PDB file of C-alpha atoms in Angstrom:
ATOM      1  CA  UNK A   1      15.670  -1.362  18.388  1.00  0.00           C
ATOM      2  CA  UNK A   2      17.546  -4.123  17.492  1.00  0.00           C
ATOM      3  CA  UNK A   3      21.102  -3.839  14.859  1.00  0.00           C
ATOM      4  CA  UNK A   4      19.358  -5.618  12.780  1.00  0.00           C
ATOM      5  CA  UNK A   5      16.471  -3.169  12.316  1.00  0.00           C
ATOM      6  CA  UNK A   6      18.412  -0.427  12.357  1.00  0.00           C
ATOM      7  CA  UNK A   7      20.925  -1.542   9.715  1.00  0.00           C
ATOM      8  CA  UNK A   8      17.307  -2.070   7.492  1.00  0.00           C
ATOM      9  CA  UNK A   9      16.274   0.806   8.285  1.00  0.00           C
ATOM     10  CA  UNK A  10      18.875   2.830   7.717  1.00  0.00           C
ATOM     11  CA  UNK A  11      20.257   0.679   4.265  1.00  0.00           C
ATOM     12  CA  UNK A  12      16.365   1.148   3.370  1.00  0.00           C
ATOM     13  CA  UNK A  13      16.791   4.837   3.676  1.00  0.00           C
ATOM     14  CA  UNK A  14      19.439   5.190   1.852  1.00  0.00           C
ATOM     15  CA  UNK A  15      18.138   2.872  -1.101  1.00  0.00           C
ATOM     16  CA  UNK A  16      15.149   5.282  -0.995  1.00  0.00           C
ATOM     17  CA  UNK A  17      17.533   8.580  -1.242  1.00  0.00           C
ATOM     18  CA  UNK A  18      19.309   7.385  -4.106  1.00  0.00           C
ATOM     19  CA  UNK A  19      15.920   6.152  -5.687  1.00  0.00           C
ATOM     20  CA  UNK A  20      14.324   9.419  -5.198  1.00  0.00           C
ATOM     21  CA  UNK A  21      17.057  10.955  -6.862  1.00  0.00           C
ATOM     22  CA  UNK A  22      16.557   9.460 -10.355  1.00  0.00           C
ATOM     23  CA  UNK A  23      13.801  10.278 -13.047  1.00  0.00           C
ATOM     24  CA  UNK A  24      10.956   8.235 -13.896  1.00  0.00           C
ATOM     25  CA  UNK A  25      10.921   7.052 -17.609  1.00  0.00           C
ATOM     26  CA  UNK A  26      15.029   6.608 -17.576  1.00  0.00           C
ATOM     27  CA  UNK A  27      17.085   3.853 -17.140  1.00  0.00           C
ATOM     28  CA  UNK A  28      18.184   4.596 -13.452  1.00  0.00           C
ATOM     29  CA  UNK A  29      14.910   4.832 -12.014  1.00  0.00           C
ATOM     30  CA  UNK A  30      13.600   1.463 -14.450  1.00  0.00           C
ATOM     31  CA  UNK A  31      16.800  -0.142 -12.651  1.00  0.00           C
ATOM     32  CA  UNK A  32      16.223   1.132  -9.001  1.00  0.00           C
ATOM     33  CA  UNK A  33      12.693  -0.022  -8.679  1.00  0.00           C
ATOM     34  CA  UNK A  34      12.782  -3.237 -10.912  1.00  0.00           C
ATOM     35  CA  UNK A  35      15.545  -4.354  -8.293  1.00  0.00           C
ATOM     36  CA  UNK A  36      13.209  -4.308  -5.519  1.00  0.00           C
ATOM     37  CA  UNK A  37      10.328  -5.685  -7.023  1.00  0.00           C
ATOM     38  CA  UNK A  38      12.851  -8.503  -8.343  1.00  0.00           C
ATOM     39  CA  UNK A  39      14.089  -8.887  -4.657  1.00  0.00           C
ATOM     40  CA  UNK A  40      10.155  -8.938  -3.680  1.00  0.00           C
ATOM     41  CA  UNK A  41       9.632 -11.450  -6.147  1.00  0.00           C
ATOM     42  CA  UNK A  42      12.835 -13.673  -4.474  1.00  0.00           C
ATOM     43  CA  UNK A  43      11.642 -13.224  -1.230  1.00  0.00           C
ATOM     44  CA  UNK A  44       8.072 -14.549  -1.832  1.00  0.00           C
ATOM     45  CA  UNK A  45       9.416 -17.581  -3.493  1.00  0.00           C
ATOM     46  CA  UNK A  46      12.282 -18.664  -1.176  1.00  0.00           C
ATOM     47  CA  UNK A  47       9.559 -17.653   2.142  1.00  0.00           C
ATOM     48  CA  UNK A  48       6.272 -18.453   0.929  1.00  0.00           C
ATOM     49  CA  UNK A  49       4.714 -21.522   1.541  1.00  0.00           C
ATOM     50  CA  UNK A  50       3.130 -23.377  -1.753  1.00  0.00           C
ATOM     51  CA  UNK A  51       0.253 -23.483  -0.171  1.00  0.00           C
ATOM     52  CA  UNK A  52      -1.366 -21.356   2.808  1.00  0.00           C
ATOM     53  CA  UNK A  53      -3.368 -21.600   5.481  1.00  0.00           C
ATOM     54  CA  UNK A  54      -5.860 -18.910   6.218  1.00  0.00           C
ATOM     55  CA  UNK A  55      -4.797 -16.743   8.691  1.00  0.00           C
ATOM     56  CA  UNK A  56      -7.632 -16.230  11.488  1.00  0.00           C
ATOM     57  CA  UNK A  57      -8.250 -13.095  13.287  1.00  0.00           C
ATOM     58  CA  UNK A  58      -8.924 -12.897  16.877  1.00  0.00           C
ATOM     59  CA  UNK A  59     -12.216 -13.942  18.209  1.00  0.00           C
ATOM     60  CA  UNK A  60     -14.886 -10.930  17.017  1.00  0.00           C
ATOM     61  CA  UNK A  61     -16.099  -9.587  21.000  1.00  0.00           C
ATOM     62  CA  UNK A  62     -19.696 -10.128  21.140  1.00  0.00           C
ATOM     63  CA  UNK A  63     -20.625  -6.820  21.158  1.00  0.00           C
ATOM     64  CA  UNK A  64     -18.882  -5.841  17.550  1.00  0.00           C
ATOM     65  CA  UNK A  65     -21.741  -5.475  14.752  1.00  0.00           C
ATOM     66  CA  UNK A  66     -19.512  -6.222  12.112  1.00  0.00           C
ATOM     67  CA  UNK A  67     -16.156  -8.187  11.055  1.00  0.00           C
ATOM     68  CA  UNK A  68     -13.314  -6.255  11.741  1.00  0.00           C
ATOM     69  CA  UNK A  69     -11.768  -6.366   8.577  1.00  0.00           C
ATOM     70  CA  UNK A  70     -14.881  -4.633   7.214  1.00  0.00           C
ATOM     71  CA  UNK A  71     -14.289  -1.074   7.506  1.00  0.00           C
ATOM     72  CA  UNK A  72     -10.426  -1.591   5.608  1.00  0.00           C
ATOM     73  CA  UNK A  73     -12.795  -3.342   2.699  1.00  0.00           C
ATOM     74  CA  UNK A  74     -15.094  -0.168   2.645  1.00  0.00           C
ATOM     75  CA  UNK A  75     -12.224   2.176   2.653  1.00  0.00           C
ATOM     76  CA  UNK A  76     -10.698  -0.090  -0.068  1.00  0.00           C
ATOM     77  CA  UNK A  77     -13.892   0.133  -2.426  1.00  0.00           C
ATOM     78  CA  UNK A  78     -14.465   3.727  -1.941  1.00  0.00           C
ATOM     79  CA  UNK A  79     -10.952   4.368  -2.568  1.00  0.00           C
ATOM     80  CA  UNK A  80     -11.417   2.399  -5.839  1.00  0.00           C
ATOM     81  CA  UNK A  81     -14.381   3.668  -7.017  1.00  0.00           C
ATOM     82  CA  UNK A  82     -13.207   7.553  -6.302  1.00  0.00           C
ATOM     83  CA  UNK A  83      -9.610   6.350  -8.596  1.00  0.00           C
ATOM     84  CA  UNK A  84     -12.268   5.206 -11.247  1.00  0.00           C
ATOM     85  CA  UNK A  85     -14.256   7.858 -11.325  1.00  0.00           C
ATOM     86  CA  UNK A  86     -11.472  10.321 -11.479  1.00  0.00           C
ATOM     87  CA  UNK A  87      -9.372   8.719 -14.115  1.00  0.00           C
ATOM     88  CA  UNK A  88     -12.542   8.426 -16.371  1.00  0.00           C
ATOM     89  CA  UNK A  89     -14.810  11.097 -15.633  1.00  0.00           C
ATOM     90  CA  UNK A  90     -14.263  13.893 -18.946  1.00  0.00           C
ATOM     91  CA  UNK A  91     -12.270  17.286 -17.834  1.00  0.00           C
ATOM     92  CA  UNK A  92      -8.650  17.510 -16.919  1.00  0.00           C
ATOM     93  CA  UNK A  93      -6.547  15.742 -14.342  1.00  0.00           C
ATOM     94  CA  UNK A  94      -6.031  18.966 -12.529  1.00  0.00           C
ATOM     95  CA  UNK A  95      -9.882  18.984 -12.165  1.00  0.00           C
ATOM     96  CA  UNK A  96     -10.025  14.815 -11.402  1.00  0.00           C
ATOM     97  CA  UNK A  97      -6.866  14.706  -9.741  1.00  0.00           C
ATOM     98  CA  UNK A  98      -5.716  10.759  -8.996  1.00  0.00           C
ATOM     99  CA  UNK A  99      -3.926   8.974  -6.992  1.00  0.00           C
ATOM    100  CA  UNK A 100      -1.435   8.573  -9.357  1.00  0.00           C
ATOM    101  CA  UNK A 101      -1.261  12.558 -10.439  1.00  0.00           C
ATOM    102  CA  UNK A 102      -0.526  13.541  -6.624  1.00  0.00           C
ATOM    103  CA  UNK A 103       1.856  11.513  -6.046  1.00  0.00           C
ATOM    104  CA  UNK A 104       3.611  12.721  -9.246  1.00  0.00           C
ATOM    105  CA  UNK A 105       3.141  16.193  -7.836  1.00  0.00           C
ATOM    106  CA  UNK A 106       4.624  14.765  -4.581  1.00  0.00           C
ATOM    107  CA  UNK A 107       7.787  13.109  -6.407  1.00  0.00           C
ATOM    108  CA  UNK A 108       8.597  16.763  -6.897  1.00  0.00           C
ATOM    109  CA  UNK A 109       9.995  17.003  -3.885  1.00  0.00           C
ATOM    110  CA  UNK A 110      12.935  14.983  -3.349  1.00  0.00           C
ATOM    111  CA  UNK A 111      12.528  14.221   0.691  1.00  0.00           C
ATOM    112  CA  UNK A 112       8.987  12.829  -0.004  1.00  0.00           C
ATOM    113  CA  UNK A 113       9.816  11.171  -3.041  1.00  0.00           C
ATOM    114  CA  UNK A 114      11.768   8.639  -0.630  1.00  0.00           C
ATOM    115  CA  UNK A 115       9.360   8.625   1.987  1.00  0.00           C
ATOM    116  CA  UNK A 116       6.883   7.426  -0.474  1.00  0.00           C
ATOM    117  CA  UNK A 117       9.133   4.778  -1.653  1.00  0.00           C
ATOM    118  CA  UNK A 118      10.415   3.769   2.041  1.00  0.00           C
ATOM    119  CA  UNK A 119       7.310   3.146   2.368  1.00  0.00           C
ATOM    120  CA  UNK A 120       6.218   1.342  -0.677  1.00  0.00           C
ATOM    121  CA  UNK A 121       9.572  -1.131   0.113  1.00  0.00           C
ATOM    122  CA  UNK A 122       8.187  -1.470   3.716  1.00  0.00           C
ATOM    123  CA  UNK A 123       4.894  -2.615   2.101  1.00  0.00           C
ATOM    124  CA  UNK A 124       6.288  -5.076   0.337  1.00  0.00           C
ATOM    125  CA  UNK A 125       8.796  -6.241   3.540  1.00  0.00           C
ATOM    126  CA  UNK A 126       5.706  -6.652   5.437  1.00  0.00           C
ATOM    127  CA  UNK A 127       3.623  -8.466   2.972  1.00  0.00           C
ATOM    128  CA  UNK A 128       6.868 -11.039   2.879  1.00  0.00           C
ATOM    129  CA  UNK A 129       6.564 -10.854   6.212  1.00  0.00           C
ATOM    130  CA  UNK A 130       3.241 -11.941   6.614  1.00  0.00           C
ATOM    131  CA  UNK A 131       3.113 -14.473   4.104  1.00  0.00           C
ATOM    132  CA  UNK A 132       5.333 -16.092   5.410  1.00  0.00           C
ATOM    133  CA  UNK A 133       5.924 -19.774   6.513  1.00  0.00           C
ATOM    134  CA  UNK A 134       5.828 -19.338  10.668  1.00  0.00           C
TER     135      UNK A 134
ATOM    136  CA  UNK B   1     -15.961  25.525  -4.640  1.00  0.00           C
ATOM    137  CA  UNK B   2     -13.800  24.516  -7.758  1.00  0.00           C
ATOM    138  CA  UNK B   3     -14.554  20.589  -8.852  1.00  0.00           C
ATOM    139  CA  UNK B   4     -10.664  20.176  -7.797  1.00  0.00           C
ATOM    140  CA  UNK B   5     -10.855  21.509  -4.407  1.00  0.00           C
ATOM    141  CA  UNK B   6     -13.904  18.838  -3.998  1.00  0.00           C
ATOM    142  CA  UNK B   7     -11.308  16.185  -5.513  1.00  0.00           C
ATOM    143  CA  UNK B   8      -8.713  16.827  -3.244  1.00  0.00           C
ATOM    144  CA  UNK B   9     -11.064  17.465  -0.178  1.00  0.00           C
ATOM    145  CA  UNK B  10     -12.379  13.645  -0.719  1.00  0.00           C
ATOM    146  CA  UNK B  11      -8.975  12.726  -1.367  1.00  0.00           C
ATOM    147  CA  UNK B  12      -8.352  13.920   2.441  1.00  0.00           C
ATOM    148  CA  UNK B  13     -11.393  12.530   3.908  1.00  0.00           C
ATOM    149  CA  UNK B  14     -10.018   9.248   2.994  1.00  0.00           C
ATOM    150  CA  UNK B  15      -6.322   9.695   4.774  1.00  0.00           C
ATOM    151  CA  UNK B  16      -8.054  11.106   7.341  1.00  0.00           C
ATOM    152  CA  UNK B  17     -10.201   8.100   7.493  1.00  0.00           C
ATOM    153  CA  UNK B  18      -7.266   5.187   6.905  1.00  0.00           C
ATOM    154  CA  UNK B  19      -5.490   7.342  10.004  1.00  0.00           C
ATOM    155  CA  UNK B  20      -8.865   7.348  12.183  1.00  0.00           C
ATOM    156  CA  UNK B  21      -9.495   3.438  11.385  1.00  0.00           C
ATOM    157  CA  UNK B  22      -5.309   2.919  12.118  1.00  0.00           C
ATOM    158  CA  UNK B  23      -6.319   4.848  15.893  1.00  0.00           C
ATOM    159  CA  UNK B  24      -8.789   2.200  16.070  1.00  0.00           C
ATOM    160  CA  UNK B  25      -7.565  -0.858  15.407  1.00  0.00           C
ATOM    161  CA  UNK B  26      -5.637  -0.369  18.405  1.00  0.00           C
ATOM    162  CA  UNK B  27      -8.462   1.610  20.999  1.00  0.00           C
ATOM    163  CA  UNK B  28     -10.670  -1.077  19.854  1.00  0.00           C
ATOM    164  CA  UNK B  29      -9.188  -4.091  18.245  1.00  0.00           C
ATOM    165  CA  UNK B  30     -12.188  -6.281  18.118  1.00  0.00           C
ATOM    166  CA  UNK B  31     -14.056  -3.757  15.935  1.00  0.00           C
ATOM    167  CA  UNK B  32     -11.617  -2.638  13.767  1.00  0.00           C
ATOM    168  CA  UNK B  33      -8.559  -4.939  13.079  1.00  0.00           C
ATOM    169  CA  UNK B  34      -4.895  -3.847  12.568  1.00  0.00           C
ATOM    170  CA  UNK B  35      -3.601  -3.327   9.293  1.00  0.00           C
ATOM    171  CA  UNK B  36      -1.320  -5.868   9.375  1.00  0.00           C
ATOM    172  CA  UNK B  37      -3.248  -8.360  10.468  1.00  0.00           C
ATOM    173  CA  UNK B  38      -5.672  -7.593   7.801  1.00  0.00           C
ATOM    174  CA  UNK B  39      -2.313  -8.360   5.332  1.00  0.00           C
ATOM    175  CA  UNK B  40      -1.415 -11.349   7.028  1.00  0.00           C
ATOM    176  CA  UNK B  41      -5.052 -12.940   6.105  1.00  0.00           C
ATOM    177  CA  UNK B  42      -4.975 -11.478   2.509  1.00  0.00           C
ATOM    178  CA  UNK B  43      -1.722 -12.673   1.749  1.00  0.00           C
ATOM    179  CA  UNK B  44      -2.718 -16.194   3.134  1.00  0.00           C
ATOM    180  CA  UNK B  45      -5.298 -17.001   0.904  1.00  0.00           C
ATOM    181  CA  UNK B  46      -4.545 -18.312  -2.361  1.00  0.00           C
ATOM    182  CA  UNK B  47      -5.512 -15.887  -4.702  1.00  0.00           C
ATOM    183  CA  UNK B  48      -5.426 -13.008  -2.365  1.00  0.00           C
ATOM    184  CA  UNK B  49      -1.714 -13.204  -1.525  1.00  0.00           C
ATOM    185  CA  UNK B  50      -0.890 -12.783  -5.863  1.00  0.00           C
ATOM    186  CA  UNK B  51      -3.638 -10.105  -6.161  1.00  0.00           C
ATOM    187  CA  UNK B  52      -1.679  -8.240  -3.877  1.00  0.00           C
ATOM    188  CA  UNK B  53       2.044  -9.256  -4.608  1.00  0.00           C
ATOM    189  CA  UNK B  54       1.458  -8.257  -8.132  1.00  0.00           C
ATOM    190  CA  UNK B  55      -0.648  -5.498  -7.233  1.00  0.00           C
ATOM    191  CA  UNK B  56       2.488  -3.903  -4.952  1.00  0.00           C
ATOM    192  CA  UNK B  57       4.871  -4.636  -7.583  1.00  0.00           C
ATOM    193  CA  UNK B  58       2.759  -3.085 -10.691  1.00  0.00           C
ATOM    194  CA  UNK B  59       1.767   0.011  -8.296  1.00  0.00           C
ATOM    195  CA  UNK B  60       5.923   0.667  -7.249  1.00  0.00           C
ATOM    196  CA  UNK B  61       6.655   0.282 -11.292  1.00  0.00           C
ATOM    197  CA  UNK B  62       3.843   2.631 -12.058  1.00  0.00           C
ATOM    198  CA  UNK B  63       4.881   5.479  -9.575  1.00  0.00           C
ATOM    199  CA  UNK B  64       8.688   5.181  -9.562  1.00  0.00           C
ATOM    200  CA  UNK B  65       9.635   3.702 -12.749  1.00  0.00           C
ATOM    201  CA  UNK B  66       7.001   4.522 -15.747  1.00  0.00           C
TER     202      UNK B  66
END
């Protein structure tokens, strides 16, 4: 692994810890995550091209029925449609539980708390990524 | 079987399935393609790239912040 990774990694981590550590609907944890999502927004502005070019996949083999994107977009919709149904369905959310009310029942536990938002920060680092001008 | 434990089993099938499709994409690449590569051609197309931008920044807001 290269110093740079590991000095992202490990500065990541530790953004994550002290994240974890604060409460949602205070000003700590409004001020933790709006600084990532207004470093996001930096990033995709100083990275991103005005205007893109539609990345190709590799050639489809002969011998695959279907695009290969295909089953993500079915996972996607189901995924969607089971969040909709939950959230509006009548009963309680411990009956209907959604994605949203798990992970609040996973935020109660500190380690996982900063998983969750390791990973949501390395989401948005490889969206950047991706996005951008190569 | 309560209505929750059917809720949460479905809410497993679907991990289990995003893991089992992640397995895939690199035993058989030209079926089922990479997550990132599925990224890099959302976040190339026009509207696709500030569906999901937004989309990642409203979803971090809505689990960490409010």
């Amino acid at each position: 692994m290269r110093a740079g990774s590991v000095v992202l990694v490990a500065g990541g981590s530790a953004y994550a810890l002290i994240a974890a550590s604060t409460t949602p609907f205070t000003l700590p944890a409004d001020v933790c995550t709006g600084l990532v999502i207004v470093g996001m927004a930096v990033l995709v502005i100083v990275r991103w091209p005005l205007r893109t070019r539609f990345a190709r996949l590799a050639a489809r083999a002969p011998e695959a029925p279907v695009h290969p994107c295909l089953p993500w977009l079915l996972l996607l919709v189901v995924f969607t449609a089971w969040e909709l149904f939950n959230y509006l369905v009548p009963g309680s959310r411990a009956d209907h539980p959604t994605f949203s009310s798990i992970t609040d029942a996973n935020d109660r536990f500190y380690v996982l708390k900063a998983l969750l938002f390791l990973g949501w920060m390395a989401a948005a680092l490889l969206i950047v990524r991706r996005g951008a001008r190569r | 079987m309560s209505v929750s434990t059917v809720s949460y089993v479905v809410w497993g099938a679907m991990g289990a399935l995003a893991l089992l499709l992640w397995w895939l994409s690199y035993a058989r690449p030209s079926a089922v393609a990479h997550p990132s590569d599925v990224v890099g051609r959302v976040v190339t197309h026009p509207v696709g790239r500030i569906v999901v931008v937004v989309g990642l920044m409203w979803l971090g807001w809505h689990l960490f912040a409010r």
